[in-house]
Amino acid sequence: MKKRIILVVGTRPNFVKVTQFKKIANKYPELDLKIVHTGQHYDEKMSNIFLKQFNIEVDYFLGISNASANSLIGEIIIKLEKIVTDFKPHLLLCVGDVNSTLAAAICANKLNIKLGHIESGLRSLDRAMPEEINRILTDELSDICFVTEKSGLQNLKNIGKTNSQIAFVGNTMIDTLVHFTKEIEASPILEEIQQKKGTYILVTMHRPRNVDSKEALLKIIDLFKNIAPKNNIVFSIHPRTKNSFIKFNLYSQLSKIKNLTIIAPQNYFSFQKLIKYAFCVITDSGGIQEETTFLQVPCITLRENTERPSTINEGTNILMSFDTEKIESVISDISEGKSKKGSIPELWDGNATERVLRKISEFLI
C-alpha cells in the first residue's frame, strides 16, 4: 500500500524549498505525495511566477482570504481539514516558519496525523518575531524534524526531541539553486537594469523594525546617500517597504538618490543572478543569508539576531545592527579584500530533498 503524504506550502520562500519534491518522490513508488498551496502568497510576483518557473504542480489550492494572522491560520486549518479527511495522509509535511506552517502543524496534530517539519530547529531566540513562535510551536508538534544546519540539532534536543525524531538532511533551498543553475545564468536581468557583474550592492529590506516607521526609512535613505557616491546600489523593493515609503511621503526623496536603481520584486532566476554577481548584499532576509553563503557572496544582515548561525560561523554573513558608519566600514573592508572568506555548510550540496524523502520512506514503514 502506498504511503500518502501531504506537503503544505503557502509563501514564496516555501516554494523555493520544495521544487524537487515531486520529481524525486517519483523515484519512490511506495510514496504518493500531494502538494497543498494555502494561498498565503497569491499574486503574480509573490506566487504565480515562482510556481510557473519551478514547474511546481499544485494538487490542492485553499484560496484563503487576505486577513489577519488569526483569521488566516483558522481558515487554513478548516480548509486543510477537509483535504486531510478525504486524502487520509500518513504524514503531513510543513515547511519553514510562516503562518501556513503553524496552521498545517495544528491541523495535523488535531487530526492525529504524523507531522514532519522541513527546516526544523532554527532559532533566533527572539520571541518578538512571529516566525520564532511559529518555529517553536511547529517543532513541538512534529514527529520528525528535518534539520538544515547543525545548530538545529542541539536546539531540538533542548526541547526533548530524540535522535530518532531528528534527521540532519541539509538545505532543500540549496537544491533549487543547484538544479536551476543554467536558468539563473540565462537571466537577462543585469542587462535590463544596466549593471555589470561585481560592481553593485544589492539591497533588500522588509522586516517591520527596518521599514515600518519614518525613522527607520530615514535611516535607509541616509545609508544610501552615504554609500552611493562610491557604489552603485540596486534596491529590490518589497511591496511592504514601498508602501511604507509612500505612506511617509519619502518615496520621492528615495528615488532621487544618485547611483540608486530601484527595482520591483524579481522572479527567482533573475533575483538569484543579482545575488550571484553582487559586490555584496545588504538585507534583513532569512533565506538570502543562506543563498549568499552558498554563492560565496559577502552579506551584511541588518538584524539583532539570526536563526541561521551557520551563515555567520561558516558562511559569508555578517550580522550587525543598523549603523551607517559600521556598514560603510564593512563595505570598505570588502572592497579591500579584507572580508571573511566563508565556506559552504555541511550537506548543502543539492541532495537534501533526496535525503528527506529517503528518511520519510523509512519512517513510514
PDB file of C-alpha atoms in Angstrom, residues 25-327:
ATOM      1  CA  ALA A  25       9.141  11.356  -4.944  1.00  0.00           C
ATOM      2  CA  ASN A  26       8.550   9.675  -8.306  1.00  0.00           C
ATOM      3  CA  LYS A  27      11.648   7.571  -7.583  1.00  0.00           C
ATOM      4  CA  TYR A  28       9.840   6.101  -4.583  1.00  0.00           C
ATOM      5  CA  PRO A  29       6.927   4.004  -5.883  1.00  0.00           C
ATOM      6  CA  GLU A  30       5.769   3.446  -2.314  1.00  0.00           C
ATOM      7  CA  LEU A  31       5.117   7.189  -1.815  1.00  0.00           C
ATOM      8  CA  ASP A  32       2.157   9.248  -3.027  1.00  0.00           C
ATOM      9  CA  LEU A  33       2.947  12.948  -2.487  1.00  0.00           C
ATOM     10  CA  LYS A  34       0.441  15.757  -2.983  1.00  0.00           C
ATOM     11  CA  ILE A  35       1.160  19.500  -2.687  1.00  0.00           C
ATOM     12  CA  VAL A  36      -1.291  21.855  -0.985  1.00  0.00           C
ATOM     13  CA  HIS A  37      -0.891  25.600  -1.585  1.00  0.00           C
ATOM     14  CA  THR A  38      -2.704  27.605   1.087  1.00  0.00           C
ATOM     15  CA  GLY A  39      -2.638  30.830  -0.914  1.00  0.00           C
ATOM     16  CA  GLN A  40      -0.922  32.877   1.805  1.00  0.00           C
ATOM     17  CA  HIS A  41       1.098  34.468  -1.011  1.00  0.00           C
ATOM     18  CA  TYR A  42      -1.021  34.504  -4.125  1.00  0.00           C
ATOM     19  CA  ASP A  43      -0.278  37.155  -6.704  1.00  0.00           C
ATOM     20  CA  GLU A  44       1.745  37.316  -9.878  1.00  0.00           C
ATOM     21  CA  LYS A  45       5.024  38.493  -8.316  1.00  0.00           C
ATOM     22  CA  MET A  46       4.887  36.761  -4.934  1.00  0.00           C
ATOM     23  CA  SER A  47       3.462  33.426  -6.016  1.00  0.00           C
ATOM     24  CA  ASN A  48       2.348  32.626  -9.557  1.00  0.00           C
ATOM     25  CA  ILE A  49       5.606  33.437 -11.302  1.00  0.00           C
ATOM     26  CA  PHE A  50       7.567  31.242  -8.908  1.00  0.00           C
ATOM     27  CA  LEU A  51       5.230  28.284  -9.361  1.00  0.00           C
ATOM     28  CA  LYS A  52       5.497  28.660 -13.136  1.00  0.00           C
ATOM     29  CA  GLN A  53       9.296  28.944 -13.147  1.00  0.00           C
ATOM     30  CA  PHE A  54       9.712  25.928 -10.897  1.00  0.00           C
ATOM     31  CA  ASN A  55       7.065  23.897 -12.710  1.00  0.00           C
ATOM     32  CA  ILE A  56       5.501  23.061  -9.361  1.00  0.00           C
ATOM     33  CA  GLU A  57       2.273  21.124  -9.806  1.00  0.00           C
ATOM     34  CA  VAL A  58      -0.150  22.086  -7.047  1.00  0.00           C
ATOM     35  CA  ASP A  59      -2.760  19.426  -6.284  1.00  0.00           C
ATOM     36  CA  TYR A  60      -4.925  21.465  -3.923  1.00  0.00           C
ATOM     37  CA  PHE A  61      -5.325  25.220  -3.617  1.00  0.00           C
ATOM     38  CA  LEU A  62      -7.048  26.508  -0.482  1.00  0.00           C
ATOM     39  CA  GLY A  63      -7.558  30.075  -1.719  1.00  0.00           C
ATOM     40  CA  ILE A  64      -7.564  31.661   1.701  1.00  0.00           C
ATOM     41  CA  SER A  65      -8.549  35.291   2.108  1.00  0.00           C
ATOM     42  CA  ASN A  66      -6.082  38.074   2.854  1.00  0.00           C
ATOM     43  CA  ALA A  67      -6.879  38.514   6.550  1.00  0.00           C
ATOM     44  CA  SER A  68      -5.314  38.883   9.982  1.00  0.00           C
ATOM     45  CA  ALA A  69      -2.903  36.216  11.182  1.00  0.00           C
ATOM     46  CA  ASN A  70      -5.536  34.612  13.410  1.00  0.00           C
ATOM     47  CA  SER A  71      -8.160  34.530  10.669  1.00  0.00           C
ATOM     48  CA  LEU A  72      -5.637  33.226   8.147  1.00  0.00           C
ATOM     49  CA  ILE A  73      -4.481  30.396  10.415  1.00  0.00           C
ATOM     50  CA  GLY A  74      -8.059  29.473  11.300  1.00  0.00           C
ATOM     51  CA  GLU A  75      -9.160  29.424   7.662  1.00  0.00           C
ATOM     52  CA  ILE A  76      -6.233  27.225   6.652  1.00  0.00           C
ATOM     53  CA  ILE A  77      -6.979  24.738   9.445  1.00  0.00           C
ATOM     54  CA  ILE A  78     -10.635  24.481   8.410  1.00  0.00           C
ATOM     55  CA  LYS A  79      -9.963  24.096   4.674  1.00  0.00           C
ATOM     56  CA  LEU A  80      -6.974  21.786   5.139  1.00  0.00           C
ATOM     57  CA  GLU A  81      -9.003  19.519   7.421  1.00  0.00           C
ATOM     58  CA  LYS A  82     -11.319  18.627   4.553  1.00  0.00           C
ATOM     59  CA  ILE A  83      -8.391  17.655   2.308  1.00  0.00           C
ATOM     60  CA  VAL A  84      -6.764  15.621   5.066  1.00  0.00           C
ATOM     61  CA  THR A  85     -10.054  13.872   5.817  1.00  0.00           C
ATOM     62  CA  ASP A  86     -10.545  12.979   2.137  1.00  0.00           C
ATOM     63  CA  PHE A  87      -6.948  12.061   1.239  1.00  0.00           C
ATOM     64  CA  LYS A  88      -6.129  10.367   4.573  1.00  0.00           C
ATOM     65  CA  PRO A  89      -2.349  11.040   4.537  1.00  0.00           C
ATOM     66  CA  HIS A  90       0.074   9.021   6.628  1.00  0.00           C
ATOM     67  CA  LEU A  91       2.260  12.134   7.013  1.00  0.00           C
ATOM     68  CA  LEU A  92       1.772  15.865   6.687  1.00  0.00           C
ATOM     69  CA  LEU A  93       4.868  17.890   5.806  1.00  0.00           C
ATOM     70  CA  CYS A  94       5.120  21.617   6.535  1.00  0.00           C
ATOM     71  CA  VAL A  95       7.908  23.992   5.558  1.00  0.00           C
ATOM     72  CA  GLY A  96       9.689  26.897   7.225  1.00  0.00           C
ATOM     73  CA  ASP A  97       8.178  29.306   9.738  1.00  0.00           C
ATOM     74  CA  VAL A  98       5.241  31.183   8.205  1.00  0.00           C
ATOM     75  CA  ASN A  99       1.609  31.199   9.356  1.00  0.00           C
ATOM     76  CA  SER A 100       0.771  28.445   6.858  1.00  0.00           C
ATOM     77  CA  THR A 101       3.411  26.302   8.584  1.00  0.00           C
ATOM     78  CA  LEU A 102       1.858  26.670  12.014  1.00  0.00           C
ATOM     79  CA  ALA A 103      -1.684  26.179  10.698  1.00  0.00           C
ATOM     80  CA  ALA A 104      -0.682  22.937   8.992  1.00  0.00           C
ATOM     81  CA  ALA A 105       1.038  21.716  12.164  1.00  0.00           C
ATOM     82  CA  ILE A 106      -2.032  22.384  14.313  1.00  0.00           C
ATOM     83  CA  CYS A 107      -4.298  20.705  11.763  1.00  0.00           C
ATOM     84  CA  ALA A 108      -2.140  17.566  11.703  1.00  0.00           C
ATOM     85  CA  ASN A 109      -1.993  17.434  15.485  1.00  0.00           C
ATOM     86  CA  LYS A 110      -5.757  17.766  15.976  1.00  0.00           C
ATOM     87  CA  LEU A 111      -6.466  15.114  13.327  1.00  0.00           C
ATOM     88  CA  ASN A 112      -3.849  12.749  14.778  1.00  0.00           C
ATOM     89  CA  ILE A 113      -1.743  12.766  11.593  1.00  0.00           C
ATOM     90  CA  LYS A 114       2.019  12.400  11.897  1.00  0.00           C
ATOM     91  CA  LEU A 115       3.828  15.674  11.213  1.00  0.00           C
ATOM     92  CA  GLY A 116       7.174  16.392   9.576  1.00  0.00           C
ATOM     93  CA  HIS A 117       8.828  19.826   9.652  1.00  0.00           C
ATOM     94  CA  ILE A 118      11.264  20.856   6.928  1.00  0.00           C
ATOM     95  CA  GLU A 119      13.790  23.481   8.128  1.00  0.00           C
ATOM     96  CA  SER A 120      13.314  22.427  11.732  1.00  0.00           C
ATOM     97  CA  GLY A 121      15.325  23.523  14.771  1.00  0.00           C
ATOM     98  CA  LEU A 122      16.235  27.049  13.655  1.00  0.00           C
ATOM     99  CA  ARG A 123      16.092  29.628  16.453  1.00  0.00           C
ATOM    100  CA  SER A 124      16.685  33.377  16.635  1.00  0.00           C
ATOM    101  CA  LEU A 125      15.910  33.385  20.395  1.00  0.00           C
ATOM    102  CA  ASP A 126      13.810  36.494  19.738  1.00  0.00           C
ATOM    103  CA  ARG A 127      10.213  35.795  20.681  1.00  0.00           C
ATOM    104  CA  ALA A 128       9.151  39.201  19.404  1.00  0.00           C
ATOM    105  CA  MET A 129       9.458  37.687  15.916  1.00  0.00           C
ATOM    106  CA  PRO A 130       6.203  35.982  14.834  1.00  0.00           C
ATOM    107  CA  GLU A 131       8.297  33.491  12.879  1.00  0.00           C
ATOM    108  CA  GLU A 132      10.107  32.395  16.046  1.00  0.00           C
ATOM    109  CA  ILE A 133       6.836  31.471  17.737  1.00  0.00           C
ATOM    110  CA  ASN A 134       5.804  29.550  14.616  1.00  0.00           C
ATOM    111  CA  ARG A 135       9.113  27.633  14.684  1.00  0.00           C
ATOM    112  CA  ILE A 136       8.844  26.757  18.359  1.00  0.00           C
ATOM    113  CA  LEU A 137       5.247  25.539  18.207  1.00  0.00           C
ATOM    114  CA  THR A 138       5.703  23.622  14.957  1.00  0.00           C
ATOM    115  CA  ASP A 139       8.778  21.815  16.265  1.00  0.00           C
ATOM    116  CA  GLU A 140       6.952  20.896  19.483  1.00  0.00           C
ATOM    117  CA  LEU A 141       4.189  19.251  17.456  1.00  0.00           C
ATOM    118  CA  SER A 142       6.465  17.492  14.954  1.00  0.00           C
ATOM    119  CA  ASP A 143       7.054  13.747  14.916  1.00  0.00           C
ATOM    120  CA  ILE A 144      10.051  14.031  12.614  1.00  0.00           C
ATOM    121  CA  CYS A 145      12.259  17.117  12.286  1.00  0.00           C
ATOM    122  CA  PHE A 146      14.314  17.744   9.136  1.00  0.00           C
ATOM    123  CA  VAL A 147      17.327  19.904  10.008  1.00  0.00           C
ATOM    124  CA  THR A 148      19.203  22.212   7.620  1.00  0.00           C
ATOM    125  CA  GLU A 149      22.181  23.132   9.812  1.00  0.00           C
ATOM    126  CA  LYS A 150      23.918  21.785  12.901  1.00  0.00           C
ATOM    127  CA  SER A 151      22.597  24.445  15.290  1.00  0.00           C
ATOM    128  CA  GLY A 152      19.184  22.863  14.804  1.00  0.00           C
ATOM    129  CA  LEU A 153      20.337  19.546  16.228  1.00  0.00           C
ATOM    130  CA  GLN A 154      21.051  20.957  19.678  1.00  0.00           C
ATOM    131  CA  ASN A 155      18.011  23.219  19.648  1.00  0.00           C
ATOM    132  CA  LEU A 156      15.766  20.212  19.083  1.00  0.00           C
ATOM    133  CA  LYS A 157      17.485  18.116  21.731  1.00  0.00           C
ATOM    134  CA  ASN A 158      16.961  21.012  24.143  1.00  0.00           C
ATOM    135  CA  ILE A 159      13.183  20.615  23.745  1.00  0.00           C
ATOM    136  CA  GLY A 160      13.310  16.860  24.237  1.00  0.00           C
ATOM    137  CA  LYS A 161      13.364  15.528  20.693  1.00  0.00           C
ATOM    138  CA  THR A 162      15.052  12.131  20.457  1.00  0.00           C
ATOM    139  CA  ASN A 163      17.652  11.080  17.883  1.00  0.00           C
ATOM    140  CA  SER A 164      15.004   9.012  16.090  1.00  0.00           C
ATOM    141  CA  GLN A 165      12.890  12.174  15.626  1.00  0.00           C
ATOM    142  CA  ILE A 166      15.717  14.269  14.154  1.00  0.00           C
ATOM    143  CA  ALA A 167      17.137  13.965  10.629  1.00  0.00           C
ATOM    144  CA  PHE A 168      20.064  16.169   9.582  1.00  0.00           C
ATOM    145  CA  VAL A 169      19.401  16.373   5.844  1.00  0.00           C
ATOM    146  CA  GLY A 170      20.824  19.691   4.661  1.00  0.00           C
ATOM    147  CA  ASN A 171      19.071  22.578   2.967  1.00  0.00           C
ATOM    148  CA  THR A 172      16.385  21.908   0.358  1.00  0.00           C
ATOM    149  CA  MET A 173      16.575  25.561  -0.752  1.00  0.00           C
ATOM    150  CA  ILE A 174      20.117  24.894  -1.981  1.00  0.00           C
ATOM    151  CA  ASP A 175      18.742  22.018  -4.064  1.00  0.00           C
ATOM    152  CA  THR A 176      16.804  24.619  -6.039  1.00  0.00           C
ATOM    153  CA  LEU A 177      19.861  26.815  -6.561  1.00  0.00           C
ATOM    154  CA  VAL A 178      21.839  23.808  -7.820  1.00  0.00           C
ATOM    155  CA  HIS A 179      19.102  22.422 -10.044  1.00  0.00           C
ATOM    156  CA  PHE A 180      18.315  25.731 -11.789  1.00  0.00           C
ATOM    157  CA  THR A 181      21.892  26.970 -12.291  1.00  0.00           C
ATOM    158  CA  LYS A 182      21.520  27.241 -16.073  1.00  0.00           C
ATOM    159  CA  GLU A 183      18.225  29.109 -15.894  1.00  0.00           C
ATOM    160  CA  ILE A 184      19.676  31.559 -13.358  1.00  0.00           C
ATOM    161  CA  GLU A 185      22.702  32.229 -15.542  1.00  0.00           C
ATOM    162  CA  ALA A 186      20.476  32.782 -18.573  1.00  0.00           C
ATOM    163  CA  SER A 187      18.511  35.605 -16.939  1.00  0.00           C
ATOM    164  CA  PRO A 188      18.990  38.945 -18.752  1.00  0.00           C
ATOM    165  CA  ILE A 189      18.399  40.994 -15.581  1.00  0.00           C
ATOM    166  CA  LEU A 190      21.856  42.618 -15.468  1.00  0.00           C
ATOM    167  CA  GLU A 191      21.471  43.930 -18.994  1.00  0.00           C
ATOM    168  CA  GLU A 192      17.919  45.078 -18.275  1.00  0.00           C
ATOM    169  CA  ILE A 193      18.963  47.222 -15.308  1.00  0.00           C
ATOM    170  CA  GLN A 194      22.324  48.165 -16.863  1.00  0.00           C
ATOM    171  CA  GLN A 195      24.576  46.731 -14.158  1.00  0.00           C
ATOM    172  CA  LYS A 196      27.920  44.963 -14.538  1.00  0.00           C
ATOM    173  CA  LYS A 197      28.993  41.891 -12.619  1.00  0.00           C
ATOM    174  CA  GLY A 198      30.605  42.615  -9.267  1.00  0.00           C
ATOM    175  CA  THR A 199      30.017  46.373  -9.354  1.00  0.00           C
ATOM    176  CA  TYR A 200      26.777  46.876  -7.409  1.00  0.00           C
ATOM    177  CA  ILE A 201      25.445  46.396  -3.894  1.00  0.00           C
ATOM    178  CA  LEU A 202      22.147  44.512  -3.817  1.00  0.00           C
ATOM    179  CA  VAL A 203      19.748  45.597  -1.059  1.00  0.00           C
ATOM    180  CA  THR A 204      16.509  44.119   0.266  1.00  0.00           C
ATOM    181  CA  MET A 205      14.561  45.322   3.333  1.00  0.00           C
ATOM    182  CA  HIS A 206      11.161  44.211   4.546  1.00  0.00           C
ATOM    183  CA  ARG A 207      11.137  43.492   8.302  1.00  0.00           C
ATOM    184  CA  PRO A 208       8.924  45.768  10.417  1.00  0.00           C
ATOM    185  CA  ARG A 209      11.812  47.063  12.513  1.00  0.00           C
ATOM    186  CA  ASN A 210      13.565  48.326   9.389  1.00  0.00           C
ATOM    187  CA  VAL A 211      10.676  49.657   7.303  1.00  0.00           C
ATOM    188  CA  ASP A 212       7.542  50.346   9.343  1.00  0.00           C
ATOM    189  CA  SER A 213       8.433  53.741  10.811  1.00  0.00           C
ATOM    190  CA  LYS A 214       9.523  57.068   9.378  1.00  0.00           C
ATOM    191  CA  GLU A 215      12.694  56.951  11.475  1.00  0.00           C
ATOM    192  CA  ALA A 216      13.630  53.542  10.046  1.00  0.00           C
ATOM    193  CA  LEU A 217      13.054  54.684   6.472  1.00  0.00           C
ATOM    194  CA  LEU A 218      15.161  57.812   7.001  1.00  0.00           C
ATOM    195  CA  LYS A 219      17.988  55.534   8.154  1.00  0.00           C
ATOM    196  CA  ILE A 220      17.758  53.645   4.849  1.00  0.00           C
ATOM    197  CA  ILE A 221      17.865  56.912   2.902  1.00  0.00           C
ATOM    198  CA  ASP A 222      20.835  58.098   4.963  1.00  0.00           C
ATOM    199  CA  LEU A 223      22.678  54.821   4.342  1.00  0.00           C
ATOM    200  CA  PHE A 224      22.097  55.026   0.600  1.00  0.00           C
ATOM    201  CA  LYS A 225      23.241  58.658   0.441  1.00  0.00           C
ATOM    202  CA  ASN A 226      26.438  57.742   2.269  1.00  0.00           C
ATOM    203  CA  ILE A 227      27.409  54.703   0.205  1.00  0.00           C
ATOM    204  CA  ALA A 228      26.068  55.777  -3.212  1.00  0.00           C
ATOM    205  CA  PRO A 229      28.973  58.129  -4.099  1.00  0.00           C
ATOM    206  CA  LYS A 230      31.323  55.124  -4.257  1.00  0.00           C
ATOM    207  CA  ASN A 231      28.898  52.295  -5.057  1.00  0.00           C
ATOM    208  CA  ASN A 232      26.049  51.504  -7.395  1.00  0.00           C
ATOM    209  CA  ILE A 233      23.044  50.312  -5.385  1.00  0.00           C
ATOM    210  CA  VAL A 234      20.290  48.019  -6.638  1.00  0.00           C
ATOM    211  CA  PHE A 235      17.330  48.163  -4.263  1.00  0.00           C
ATOM    212  CA  SER A 236      14.843  45.345  -4.824  1.00  0.00           C
ATOM    213  CA  ILE A 237      11.927  46.962  -3.043  1.00  0.00           C
ATOM    214  CA  HIS A 238       9.393  44.761  -1.283  1.00  0.00           C
ATOM    215  CA  PRO A 239       5.746  45.905  -1.672  1.00  0.00           C
ATOM    216  CA  ARG A 240       5.536  46.432   2.099  1.00  0.00           C
ATOM    217  CA  THR A 241       8.638  48.627   2.001  1.00  0.00           C
ATOM    218  CA  LYS A 242       7.483  50.657  -0.996  1.00  0.00           C
ATOM    219  CA  ASN A 243       4.094  51.254   0.596  1.00  0.00           C
ATOM    220  CA  SER A 244       5.822  52.452   3.750  1.00  0.00           C
ATOM    221  CA  PHE A 245       7.989  54.945   1.829  1.00  0.00           C
ATOM    222  CA  ILE A 246       4.856  56.250   0.104  1.00  0.00           C
ATOM    223  CA  LYS A 247       2.889  56.406   3.356  1.00  0.00           C
ATOM    224  CA  PHE A 248       5.505  58.643   4.980  1.00  0.00           C
ATOM    225  CA  ASN A 249       5.978  60.758   1.825  1.00  0.00           C
ATOM    226  CA  LEU A 250       9.593  59.635   1.447  1.00  0.00           C
ATOM    227  CA  TYR A 251       9.496  57.752  -1.845  1.00  0.00           C
ATOM    228  CA  SER A 252      10.362  60.812  -3.917  1.00  0.00           C
ATOM    229  CA  GLN A 253      13.376  61.504  -1.713  1.00  0.00           C
ATOM    230  CA  LEU A 254      14.485  57.879  -2.062  1.00  0.00           C
ATOM    231  CA  SER A 255      14.129  57.799  -5.839  1.00  0.00           C
ATOM    232  CA  LYS A 256      16.283  60.908  -6.334  1.00  0.00           C
ATOM    233  CA  ILE A 257      19.418  59.348  -4.793  1.00  0.00           C
ATOM    234  CA  LYS A 258      22.212  59.201  -7.344  1.00  0.00           C
ATOM    235  CA  ASN A 259      23.551  55.744  -8.328  1.00  0.00           C
ATOM    236  CA  LEU A 260      20.460  54.067  -6.837  1.00  0.00           C
ATOM    237  CA  THR A 261      18.411  51.752  -9.047  1.00  0.00           C
ATOM    238  CA  ILE A 262      15.041  50.779  -7.582  1.00  0.00           C
ATOM    239  CA  ILE A 263      13.531  47.590  -8.996  1.00  0.00           C
ATOM    240  CA  ALA A 264      10.352  45.648  -8.306  1.00  0.00           C
ATOM    241  CA  PRO A 265      10.480  42.147  -6.769  1.00  0.00           C
ATOM    242  CA  GLN A 266      12.048  39.797  -9.296  1.00  0.00           C
ATOM    243  CA  ASN A 267      11.345  36.273 -10.374  1.00  0.00           C
ATOM    244  CA  TYR A 268      13.568  33.648  -8.789  1.00  0.00           C
ATOM    245  CA  PHE A 269      16.046  33.247 -11.645  1.00  0.00           C
ATOM    246  CA  SER A 270      16.622  36.986 -12.007  1.00  0.00           C
ATOM    247  CA  PHE A 271      16.996  37.583  -8.297  1.00  0.00           C
ATOM    248  CA  GLN A 272      19.480  34.754  -7.835  1.00  0.00           C
ATOM    249  CA  LYS A 273      21.566  36.161 -10.684  1.00  0.00           C
ATOM    250  CA  LEU A 274      21.523  39.554  -8.934  1.00  0.00           C
ATOM    251  CA  ILE A 275      22.787  37.888  -5.746  1.00  0.00           C
ATOM    252  CA  LYS A 276      25.420  35.840  -7.559  1.00  0.00           C
ATOM    253  CA  TYR A 277      27.064  38.826  -9.217  1.00  0.00           C
ATOM    254  CA  ALA A 278      26.641  41.417  -6.470  1.00  0.00           C
ATOM    255  CA  PHE A 279      29.697  43.060  -4.945  1.00  0.00           C
ATOM    256  CA  CYS A 280      27.893  42.444  -1.658  1.00  0.00           C
ATOM    257  CA  VAL A 281      24.333  42.116  -0.361  1.00  0.00           C
ATOM    258  CA  ILE A 282      22.651  44.136   2.394  1.00  0.00           C
ATOM    259  CA  THR A 283      19.469  42.514   3.698  1.00  0.00           C
ATOM    260  CA  ASP A 284      17.255  41.632   6.628  1.00  0.00           C
ATOM    261  CA  SER A 285      16.014  38.418   4.999  1.00  0.00           C
ATOM    262  CA  GLY A 286      16.490  34.931   6.376  1.00  0.00           C
ATOM    263  CA  GLY A 287      16.839  32.933   3.173  1.00  0.00           C
ATOM    264  CA  ILE A 288      19.195  35.406   1.488  1.00  0.00           C
ATOM    265  CA  GLN A 289      21.710  34.776   4.280  1.00  0.00           C
ATOM    266  CA  GLU A 290      21.803  31.153   3.149  1.00  0.00           C
ATOM    267  CA  GLU A 291      21.866  31.883  -0.580  1.00  0.00           C
ATOM    268  CA  THR A 292      24.783  34.320  -0.266  1.00  0.00           C
ATOM    269  CA  THR A 293      26.682  31.812   1.883  1.00  0.00           C
ATOM    270  CA  PHE A 294      26.258  29.111  -0.759  1.00  0.00           C
ATOM    271  CA  LEU A 295      27.193  31.507  -3.574  1.00  0.00           C
ATOM    272  CA  GLN A 296      30.138  32.873  -1.551  1.00  0.00           C
ATOM    273  CA  VAL A 297      28.921  36.477  -1.777  1.00  0.00           C
ATOM    274  CA  PRO A 298      29.575  38.833   1.188  1.00  0.00           C
ATOM    275  CA  CYS A 299      26.344  39.547   3.061  1.00  0.00           C
ATOM    276  CA  ILE A 300      25.533  42.207   5.655  1.00  0.00           C
ATOM    277  CA  THR A 301      22.407  41.274   7.611  1.00  0.00           C
ATOM    278  CA  LEU A 302      20.833  44.219   9.426  1.00  0.00           C
ATOM    279  CA  ARG A 303      19.203  42.420  12.312  1.00  0.00           C
ATOM    280  CA  GLU A 304      19.813  41.963  16.022  1.00  0.00           C
ATOM    281  CA  ASN A 305      19.798  38.174  15.668  1.00  0.00           C
ATOM    282  CA  THR A 306      19.610  35.358  13.166  1.00  0.00           C
ATOM    283  CA  GLU A 307      18.075  31.906  13.230  1.00  0.00           C
ATOM    284  CA  ARG A 308      20.750  30.775  10.763  1.00  0.00           C
ATOM    285  CA  PRO A 309      24.058  30.941  12.703  1.00  0.00           C
ATOM    286  CA  SER A 310      25.868  28.692  10.232  1.00  0.00           C
ATOM    287  CA  THR A 311      25.839  31.591   7.767  1.00  0.00           C
ATOM    288  CA  ILE A 312      27.917  33.565  10.274  1.00  0.00           C
ATOM    289  CA  ASN A 313      30.041  30.810  11.823  1.00  0.00           C
ATOM    290  CA  GLU A 314      30.854  29.172   8.490  1.00  0.00           C
ATOM    291  CA  GLY A 315      29.491  31.377   5.726  1.00  0.00           C
ATOM    292  CA  THR A 316      29.901  34.883   4.335  1.00  0.00           C
ATOM    293  CA  ASN A 317      27.282  36.567   6.506  1.00  0.00           C
ATOM    294  CA  ILE A 318      27.969  39.443   8.927  1.00  0.00           C
ATOM    295  CA  LEU A 319      25.228  40.206  11.451  1.00  0.00           C
ATOM    296  CA  MET A 320      25.011  43.765  12.704  1.00  0.00           C
ATOM    297  CA  SER A 321      22.654  46.471  13.889  1.00  0.00           C
ATOM    298  CA  PHE A 322      21.629  49.243  11.503  1.00  0.00           C
ATOM    299  CA  ASP A 323      24.570  51.616  11.955  1.00  0.00           C
ATOM    300  CA  THR A 324      25.550  53.539   8.819  1.00  0.00           C
ATOM    301  CA  GLU A 325      29.181  54.110   9.848  1.00  0.00           C
ATOM    302  CA  LYS A 326      29.719  50.436  10.690  1.00  0.00           C
ATOM    303  CA  ILE A 327      28.067  49.335   7.457  1.00  0.00           C
TER     304      ILE A 327
END
